[in-house]
Tab-separated table of C-alpha atoms in Angstrom:
chain	number	residue	atom	x	y	z
A	1	MET	CA	80.197	70.542	113.506
A	2	SER	CA	80.180	72.552	116.715
A	3	GLN	CA	81.509	76.080	116.774
A	4	THR	CA	84.246	75.027	119.199
A	5	ASP	CA	85.528	72.413	116.743
A	6	ALA	CA	85.167	74.510	113.597
A	7	LYS	CA	87.973	76.478	112.047
A	8	VAL	CA	87.382	80.214	111.723
A	9	SER	CA	86.967	81.408	108.138
A	10	LEU	CA	87.155	85.159	107.399
A	11	THR	CA	85.914	86.891	104.252
A	12	GLY	CA	86.245	90.615	103.591
A	13	ILE	CA	84.210	92.447	100.955
A	14	LYS	CA	85.337	95.840	99.662
A	15	PRO	CA	82.378	98.158	98.947
A	16	THR	CA	83.447	99.775	95.692
A	17	GLY	CA	80.479	99.195	93.377
A	18	GLU	CA	77.107	97.610	92.779
A	19	PRO	CA	77.040	93.779	93.039
A	20	HIS	CA	76.743	91.934	89.737
A	21	LEU	CA	76.131	88.390	88.483
A	22	GLY	CA	79.857	87.662	88.397
A	23	ASN	CA	80.215	88.581	92.083
A	24	TYR	CA	77.382	86.256	92.975
A	25	ILE	CA	78.716	83.226	91.083
A	26	GLY	CA	82.412	83.848	91.685
A	27	ALA	CA	82.383	84.918	95.328
A	28	ILE	CA	79.058	85.120	97.141
A	29	ARG	CA	77.532	81.734	96.396
A	30	PRO	CA	80.711	79.676	97.013
A	31	ALA	CA	81.519	81.669	100.151
A	32	LEU	CA	78.069	80.997	101.580
A	33	GLU	CA	78.737	77.284	101.087
A	34	LEU	CA	81.662	77.638	103.489
A	35	THR	CA	79.275	78.557	106.302
A	36	LYS	CA	78.337	74.870	106.348
A	37	GLN	CA	81.955	73.849	106.935
A	38	HIS	CA	83.472	76.561	109.123
A	39	GLU	CA	82.709	79.173	111.732
A	40	SER	CA	82.403	81.933	109.167
A	41	ILE	CA	82.921	85.660	109.628
A	42	TYR	CA	82.168	88.318	107.019
A	43	PHE	CA	83.056	91.993	107.150
A	44	ILE	CA	82.484	94.974	104.894
A	45	ALA	CA	85.891	96.569	104.349
A	46	ASP	CA	84.689	100.170	104.174
A	47	TYR	CA	87.989	101.704	105.314
A	48	HIS	CA	89.784	99.830	102.533
A	49	ALA	CA	87.461	101.497	100.034
A	50	LEU	CA	88.864	104.917	100.998
A	51	THR	CA	91.891	104.251	98.805
A	52	SER	CA	89.703	104.962	95.783
A	53	ILE	CA	86.293	106.363	96.835
A	54	ARG	CA	86.054	110.043	97.751
A	55	ASP	CA	82.257	110.473	97.737
A	56	PRO	CA	80.900	109.943	101.295
A	57	GLU	CA	77.313	109.298	100.186
A	58	LEU	CA	78.488	106.756	97.630
A	59	LEU	CA	80.609	104.987	100.240
A	60	ARG	CA	77.633	104.790	102.623
A	61	HIS	CA	75.451	103.410	99.838
A	62	TYR	CA	77.974	100.798	98.711
A	63	THR	CA	78.585	99.711	102.299
A	64	ARG	CA	74.891	99.125	102.949
A	65	SER	CA	74.513	97.536	99.523
A	66	VAL	CA	77.235	94.966	100.207
A	67	ALA	CA	75.690	93.994	103.541
A	68	ALA	CA	72.180	93.830	102.070
A	69	THR	CA	73.432	91.721	99.158
A	70	TRP	CA	74.958	89.033	101.341
A	71	LEU	CA	71.905	88.898	103.579
A	72	ALA	CA	69.552	88.738	100.595
A	73	ALA	CA	71.675	85.976	99.092
A	74	GLY	CA	71.161	83.805	102.151
A	75	LEU	CA	73.637	84.756	104.870
A	76	ASP	CA	71.984	84.132	108.242
A	77	PRO	CA	73.151	86.729	110.797
A	78	THR	CA	72.003	84.498	113.674
A	79	GLU	CA	74.499	81.858	112.538
A	80	THR	CA	77.215	83.923	110.836
A	81	LEU	CA	78.926	87.082	112.062
A	82	ILE	CA	78.724	90.084	109.718
A	83	TYR	CA	80.000	93.565	110.586
A	84	ARG	CA	81.436	96.800	109.216
A	85	GLN	CA	85.199	97.150	109.541
A	86	SER	CA	84.753	100.774	110.642
A	87	ASP	CA	82.679	99.680	113.654
A	88	VAL	CA	85.644	97.852	115.218
A	89	PRO	CA	88.175	100.476	116.414
A	90	GLU	CA	90.434	97.744	117.805
A	91	ILE	CA	91.425	96.971	114.217
A	92	PHE	CA	92.941	100.392	113.707
A	93	GLU	CA	94.912	100.450	116.955
A	94	MET	CA	96.402	97.056	116.163
A	95	HIS	CA	97.143	98.268	112.636
A	96	TRP	CA	99.638	100.782	114.012
A	97	VAL	CA	101.359	98.129	116.110
A	98	MET	CA	101.704	95.786	113.133
A	99	SER	CA	102.900	98.658	110.921
A	100	CYS	CA	105.765	99.223	113.332
A	101	ILE	CA	107.066	95.663	112.949
A	102	THR	CA	106.474	95.315	109.190
A	103	ALA	CA	109.429	95.818	106.858
A	104	LYS	CA	109.073	98.521	104.222
A	105	GLY	CA	110.663	96.152	101.716
A	106	LEU	CA	107.734	93.780	102.185
A	107	MET	CA	105.314	96.576	101.311
A	108	ASN	CA	107.398	97.521	98.278
A	109	ARG	CA	106.682	94.054	96.869
A	110	ALA	CA	102.904	94.249	97.303
A	111	HIS	CA	101.107	93.544	94.042
A	112	ALA	CA	98.788	96.568	94.108
A	113	TYR	CA	101.647	98.985	94.813
A	114	LYS	CA	103.872	97.477	92.136
A	115	ALA	CA	101.014	97.568	89.625
A	116	ALA	CA	100.402	101.269	90.314
A	117	ARG	CA	104.113	102.042	89.806
A	118	ASP	CA	104.166	99.976	86.618
A	119	GLN	CA	101.225	102.002	85.278
A	120	ASN	CA	103.150	105.215	85.926
A	121	ALA	CA	106.214	103.787	84.190
A	122	ALA	CA	104.143	102.719	81.191
A	123	ALA	CA	102.675	106.233	81.015
A	124	GLY	CA	106.193	107.709	80.894
A	125	ARG	CA	105.963	109.456	84.265
A	126	ASP	CA	109.294	110.237	85.933
A	127	GLU	CA	107.749	110.020	89.421
A	128	LEU	CA	106.739	106.372	89.736
A	129	ASP	CA	104.808	107.049	92.961
A	130	ALA	CA	102.641	109.736	91.362
A	131	GLY	CA	99.026	109.418	92.448
A	132	ILE	CA	99.723	106.614	94.934
A	133	ASN	CA	98.336	107.323	98.399
A	134	MET	CA	99.581	105.827	101.659
A	135	GLY	CA	96.303	103.965	102.058
A	136	LEU	CA	97.105	101.869	99.005
A	137	TYR	CA	100.705	101.417	100.182
A	138	ASN	CA	99.696	100.353	103.721
A	139	TYR	CA	96.700	98.336	102.528
A	140	PRO	CA	98.366	94.929	103.122
A	141	VAL	CA	99.034	95.722	106.789
A	142	LEU	CA	95.422	96.701	107.444
A	143	MET	CA	94.280	93.574	105.616
A	144	ALA	CA	96.621	91.492	107.771
A	145	VAL	CA	95.123	92.987	110.928
A	146	ASP	CA	91.587	92.309	109.653
A	147	ILE	CA	92.612	88.654	109.474
A	148	LEU	CA	94.694	88.358	112.638
A	149	ILE	CA	92.448	90.227	115.069
A	150	MET	CA	89.584	87.768	114.465
A	151	GLY	CA	91.787	84.737	115.119
A	152	SER	CA	91.208	83.495	111.578
A	153	ASP	CA	92.401	80.021	110.642
A	154	ILE	CA	91.610	80.220	106.946
A	155	VAL	CA	90.887	82.984	104.449
A	156	PRO	CA	89.076	82.014	101.228
A	157	VAL	CA	90.708	83.896	98.338
A	158	GLY	CA	91.314	83.663	94.621
A	159	LYS	CA	94.826	82.960	93.395
A	160	ASP	CA	95.391	86.657	92.697
A	161	GLN	CA	94.710	87.512	96.365
A	162	MET	CA	96.922	84.919	98.022
A	163	GLN	CA	99.552	87.533	98.787
A	164	HIS	CA	97.244	89.199	101.333
A	165	VAL	CA	97.112	86.015	103.403
A	166	GLU	CA	100.834	85.379	102.946
A	167	TYR	CA	101.541	88.874	104.263
A	168	ALA	CA	99.247	88.302	107.235
A	169	ALA	CA	101.131	85.094	108.037
A	170	ASP	CA	104.476	86.868	107.611
A	171	ILE	CA	103.476	89.767	109.887
A	172	ALA	CA	102.078	87.392	112.515
A	173	GLY	CA	105.300	85.397	112.334
A	174	THR	CA	107.364	88.544	112.907
A	175	PHE	CA	105.225	89.491	115.908
A	176	ASN	CA	105.502	85.980	117.364
A	177	HIS	CA	109.277	86.026	116.913
A	178	LEU	CA	109.540	89.348	118.763
A	179	TYR	CA	106.860	88.881	121.430
A	180	GLY	CA	105.825	85.236	121.312
A	181	LYS	CA	106.877	84.539	124.902
A	182	ALA	CA	104.172	86.966	126.036
A	183	TYR	CA	101.474	86.504	123.388
A	184	THR	CA	101.150	84.546	120.150
A	185	LEU	CA	99.093	85.445	117.106
A	186	LYS	CA	97.450	82.670	115.105
A	187	ILE	CA	99.054	82.044	111.701
A	188	PRO	CA	96.340	82.038	109.005
A	189	GLU	CA	96.264	79.987	105.819
A	190	ALA	CA	94.753	80.761	102.431
A	191	SER	CA	91.963	78.593	101.053
A	192	VAL	CA	92.064	78.717	97.248
A	193	PRO	CA	89.427	76.968	95.117
A	194	ALA	CA	90.868	74.021	93.202
A	195	GLU	CA	89.285	75.270	89.983
A	196	ASP	CA	88.171	78.819	89.265
A	197	SER	CA	87.066	78.400	85.625
A	198	GLY	CA	83.520	77.302	86.434
A	199	ARG	CA	83.038	80.365	88.629
A	200	THR	CA	83.862	83.002	86.002
A	201	LEU	CA	81.042	84.565	84.027
A	202	PRO	CA	81.397	86.368	80.686
A	203	GLY	CA	80.226	89.969	80.621
A	204	LEU	CA	78.316	91.996	78.055
A	205	ASP	CA	81.372	92.187	75.782
A	206	GLY	CA	82.414	88.546	76.120
A	207	ARG	CA	85.324	89.244	78.465
A	208	LYS	CA	85.258	88.241	82.126
A	209	MET	CA	82.445	90.102	83.884
A	210	SER	CA	84.196	92.829	85.865
A	211	LYS	CA	83.536	96.359	87.091
A	212	SER	CA	86.925	97.361	85.670
A	213	TYR	CA	85.693	96.434	82.165
A	214	GLY	CA	82.301	98.097	82.607
A	215	ASN	CA	80.618	94.965	81.229
A	216	THR	CA	78.616	93.778	84.220
A	217	ILE	CA	74.978	92.798	84.684
A	218	PRO	CA	73.884	94.209	88.079
A	219	LEU	CA	72.525	91.573	90.426
A	220	PHE	CA	69.356	93.383	91.483
A	221	LEU	CA	68.141	95.104	88.325
A	222	PRO	CA	64.364	95.396	87.956
A	223	GLU	CA	63.027	92.629	85.736
A	224	ALA	CA	62.480	94.762	82.626
A	225	LYS	CA	66.006	96.209	82.783
A	226	LEU	CA	67.468	92.769	83.446
A	227	ARG	CA	65.839	91.397	80.296
A	228	LYS	CA	67.115	94.366	78.302
A	229	MET	CA	70.692	93.754	79.448
A	230	VAL	CA	70.476	90.021	78.707
A	231	ARG	CA	69.572	90.948	75.127
A	232	LYS	CA	72.913	92.763	74.869
A	233	ILE	CA	75.021	89.654	75.472
A	234	PRO	CA	76.937	89.026	72.223
A	235	THR	CA	76.157	86.040	69.978
A	236	ASP	CA	77.329	85.002	66.528
A	237	SER	CA	75.350	85.023	63.284
A	238	THR	CA	74.448	81.325	63.201
A	239	PRO	CA	70.896	81.011	61.796
A	240	VAL	CA	68.076	79.701	63.979
A	241	GLU	CA	67.859	76.384	62.132
A	242	GLU	CA	71.588	75.599	62.389
A	243	PRO	CA	73.200	73.657	65.294
A	244	LYS	CA	75.160	75.778	67.772
A	245	ASP	CA	78.067	75.037	70.105
A	246	PRO	CA	76.985	75.605	73.742
A	247	GLU	CA	80.586	75.742	74.932
A	248	THR	CA	81.327	78.875	72.920
A	249	SER	CA	78.063	80.629	73.833
A	250	HIS	CA	78.359	83.333	76.485
A	251	VAL	CA	74.604	83.208	77.030
A	252	PHE	CA	74.703	79.473	77.700
A	253	GLN	CA	77.654	79.839	80.090
A	254	ILE	CA	75.618	82.229	82.240
A	255	LEU	CA	72.484	80.091	82.014
A	256	ALA	CA	74.394	77.011	83.188
A	257	GLN	CA	75.265	78.768	86.468
A	258	PHE	CA	71.647	79.565	87.347
A	259	ALA	CA	69.565	76.802	85.735
A	260	THR	CA	68.887	73.363	87.176
A	261	PRO	CA	71.029	70.497	85.815
A	262	ALA	CA	68.014	69.216	83.864
A	263	GLU	CA	67.370	72.660	82.332
A	264	THR	CA	71.019	73.010	81.402
A	265	GLU	CA	71.142	69.651	79.650
A	266	GLU	CA	67.876	70.291	77.798
A	267	THR	CA	69.173	73.667	76.621
A	268	ARG	CA	72.421	72.049	75.493
A	269	ARG	CA	70.454	69.441	73.525
A	270	ARG	CA	68.294	72.058	71.809
A	271	LEU	CA	71.296	74.168	70.814
A	272	THR	CA	73.212	71.264	69.301
A	273	ALA	CA	70.111	69.938	67.509
A	274	GLY	CA	69.332	73.209	65.715
A	275	GLY	CA	66.039	75.050	65.439
A	276	TYR	CA	66.708	76.976	68.657
A	277	GLY	CA	67.766	80.578	68.118
A	278	TRP	CA	69.858	82.946	70.174
A	279	GLY	CA	66.824	85.138	70.832
A	280	GLN	CA	64.921	82.281	72.448
A	281	LEU	CA	68.004	81.308	74.449
A	282	LYS	CA	68.235	84.857	75.802
A	283	ASN	CA	64.543	84.819	76.703
A	284	ASP	CA	65.024	81.541	78.558
A	285	LEU	CA	68.058	82.936	80.381
A	286	ALA	CA	66.081	86.026	81.435
A	287	ASP	CA	63.282	83.800	82.764
A	288	ILE	CA	65.709	81.695	84.783
A	289	LEU	CA	67.531	84.745	86.168
A	290	GLU	CA	64.257	86.335	87.245
A	291	ARG	CA	63.175	83.103	88.936
A	292	GLU	CA	66.444	82.901	90.859
A	293	LEU	CA	67.060	86.575	91.573
A	294	GLY	CA	63.533	87.945	91.975
A	295	PRO	CA	63.094	86.836	95.607
A	296	MET	CA	66.617	88.024	96.433
A	297	ARG	CA	65.882	91.417	94.856
A	298	LYS	CA	62.755	91.805	96.986
A	299	ARG	CA	64.720	91.058	100.165
A	300	TYR	CA	67.553	93.377	99.086
A	301	ASP	CA	65.190	96.273	98.368
A	302	THR	CA	63.574	95.843	101.800
A	303	LEU	CA	66.951	95.817	103.560
A	304	MET	CA	68.113	98.941	101.718
A	305	GLU	CA	65.177	100.967	103.060
A	306	PRO	CA	66.108	103.456	105.843
A	307	GLY	CA	65.428	102.003	109.272
A	308	SER	CA	65.307	98.406	108.025
A	309	ASP	CA	66.570	95.351	109.903
A	310	LEU	CA	69.963	95.929	108.298
A	311	ASP	CA	70.936	98.597	110.813
A	312	GLY	CA	70.230	96.370	113.806
A	313	ILE	CA	72.032	93.422	112.203
A	314	LEU	CA	75.171	95.485	111.629
A	315	HIS	CA	74.982	96.971	115.131
A	316	ASN	CA	74.766	93.523	116.707
A	317	GLY	CA	77.535	92.300	114.428
A	318	ALA	CA	79.802	95.128	115.546
A	319	GLU	CA	79.277	94.251	119.216
A	320	GLU	CA	80.121	90.593	118.587
A	321	ALA	CA	83.130	91.497	116.443
A	322	ARG	CA	84.513	93.758	119.176
A	323	LYS	CA	84.117	90.946	121.701
A	324	ARG	CA	86.347	88.820	119.479
A	325	ALA	CA	88.838	91.576	118.721
A	326	ARG	CA	89.331	92.950	122.220
A	327	PRO	CA	91.148	89.945	123.772
A	328	VAL	CA	93.538	89.813	120.804
A	329	LEU	CA	94.335	93.504	121.061
A	330	ASP	CA	94.723	93.224	124.847
A	331	GLY	CA	97.218	90.398	124.333
A	332	VAL	CA	99.152	92.421	121.785
A	333	ARG	CA	99.167	95.542	123.998
A	334	ALA	CA	100.436	93.606	126.987
A	335	ALA	CA	103.128	91.908	124.904
A	336	ILE	CA	104.546	95.158	123.523
A	337	GLY	CA	104.497	96.874	126.915
A	338	ILE	CA	101.433	99.117	126.700
């Protein structure tokens, strides 16, 4: 598929923590598959992270870590555009324009804002907006501009993030209604996986692996620490000699996402036959994870070094991103009379 025929797919990644196995299976690996189908664009949403991160050194680290993770996982910067949101000032000028045509009532219905108010209500606070900053409130408008300024056709999201794309379409529709005779913004669509269940990993406590639960296994742990964390995954008290149900095993669920189909089926057979203990299963999982993640870890560590190729890749990405953004902003400026 030529780039001229391909639809533009945009993915934003918020740098708010260290990448973990759940991120890789649930977001990174499936998103990289899309590069084979679409003209794909990836950006690190560092300005979005300001709604919650106040440590500048931590923000710099997380931003580089996100970029290094995607590159180590297989993103090819010669084929796929990757850039930092903060390197594209056109985004922030267009954000003000879109803010001026976006209804406050629409923002009042944003999921993140409503959730923050609900938390205050549940805590018995009289001021429901306590602790809510304007960054969180305006977040959907900035997200909409991220999408619109790159001329995105589709935005891969989970079901819980569909509202971001719906808002982008709504804001673009409002702009086109007001200024469409002079300039028209492309209306994006959400791309939601048909089935999310196979892309969710259990964490160290059995719940969904998530930074909010503090139950994650970091993606690039050194081998010894990785094995130690795998040992912490909960199992039941079924004796070694007894048959075990693979479908209820958190360890097996993780293994199935990283092992080959043949390895997965052989492990399933051994569990159901008996004589295969949880300890051995965890050792096998650690071996498979190291085989799959070891080369990625080496590439990640190299990219995270000061003065690595990462800096040049992000610099080049910023230049290309601005080339895409500038004509859109110029069209918007001309349409509104500036």
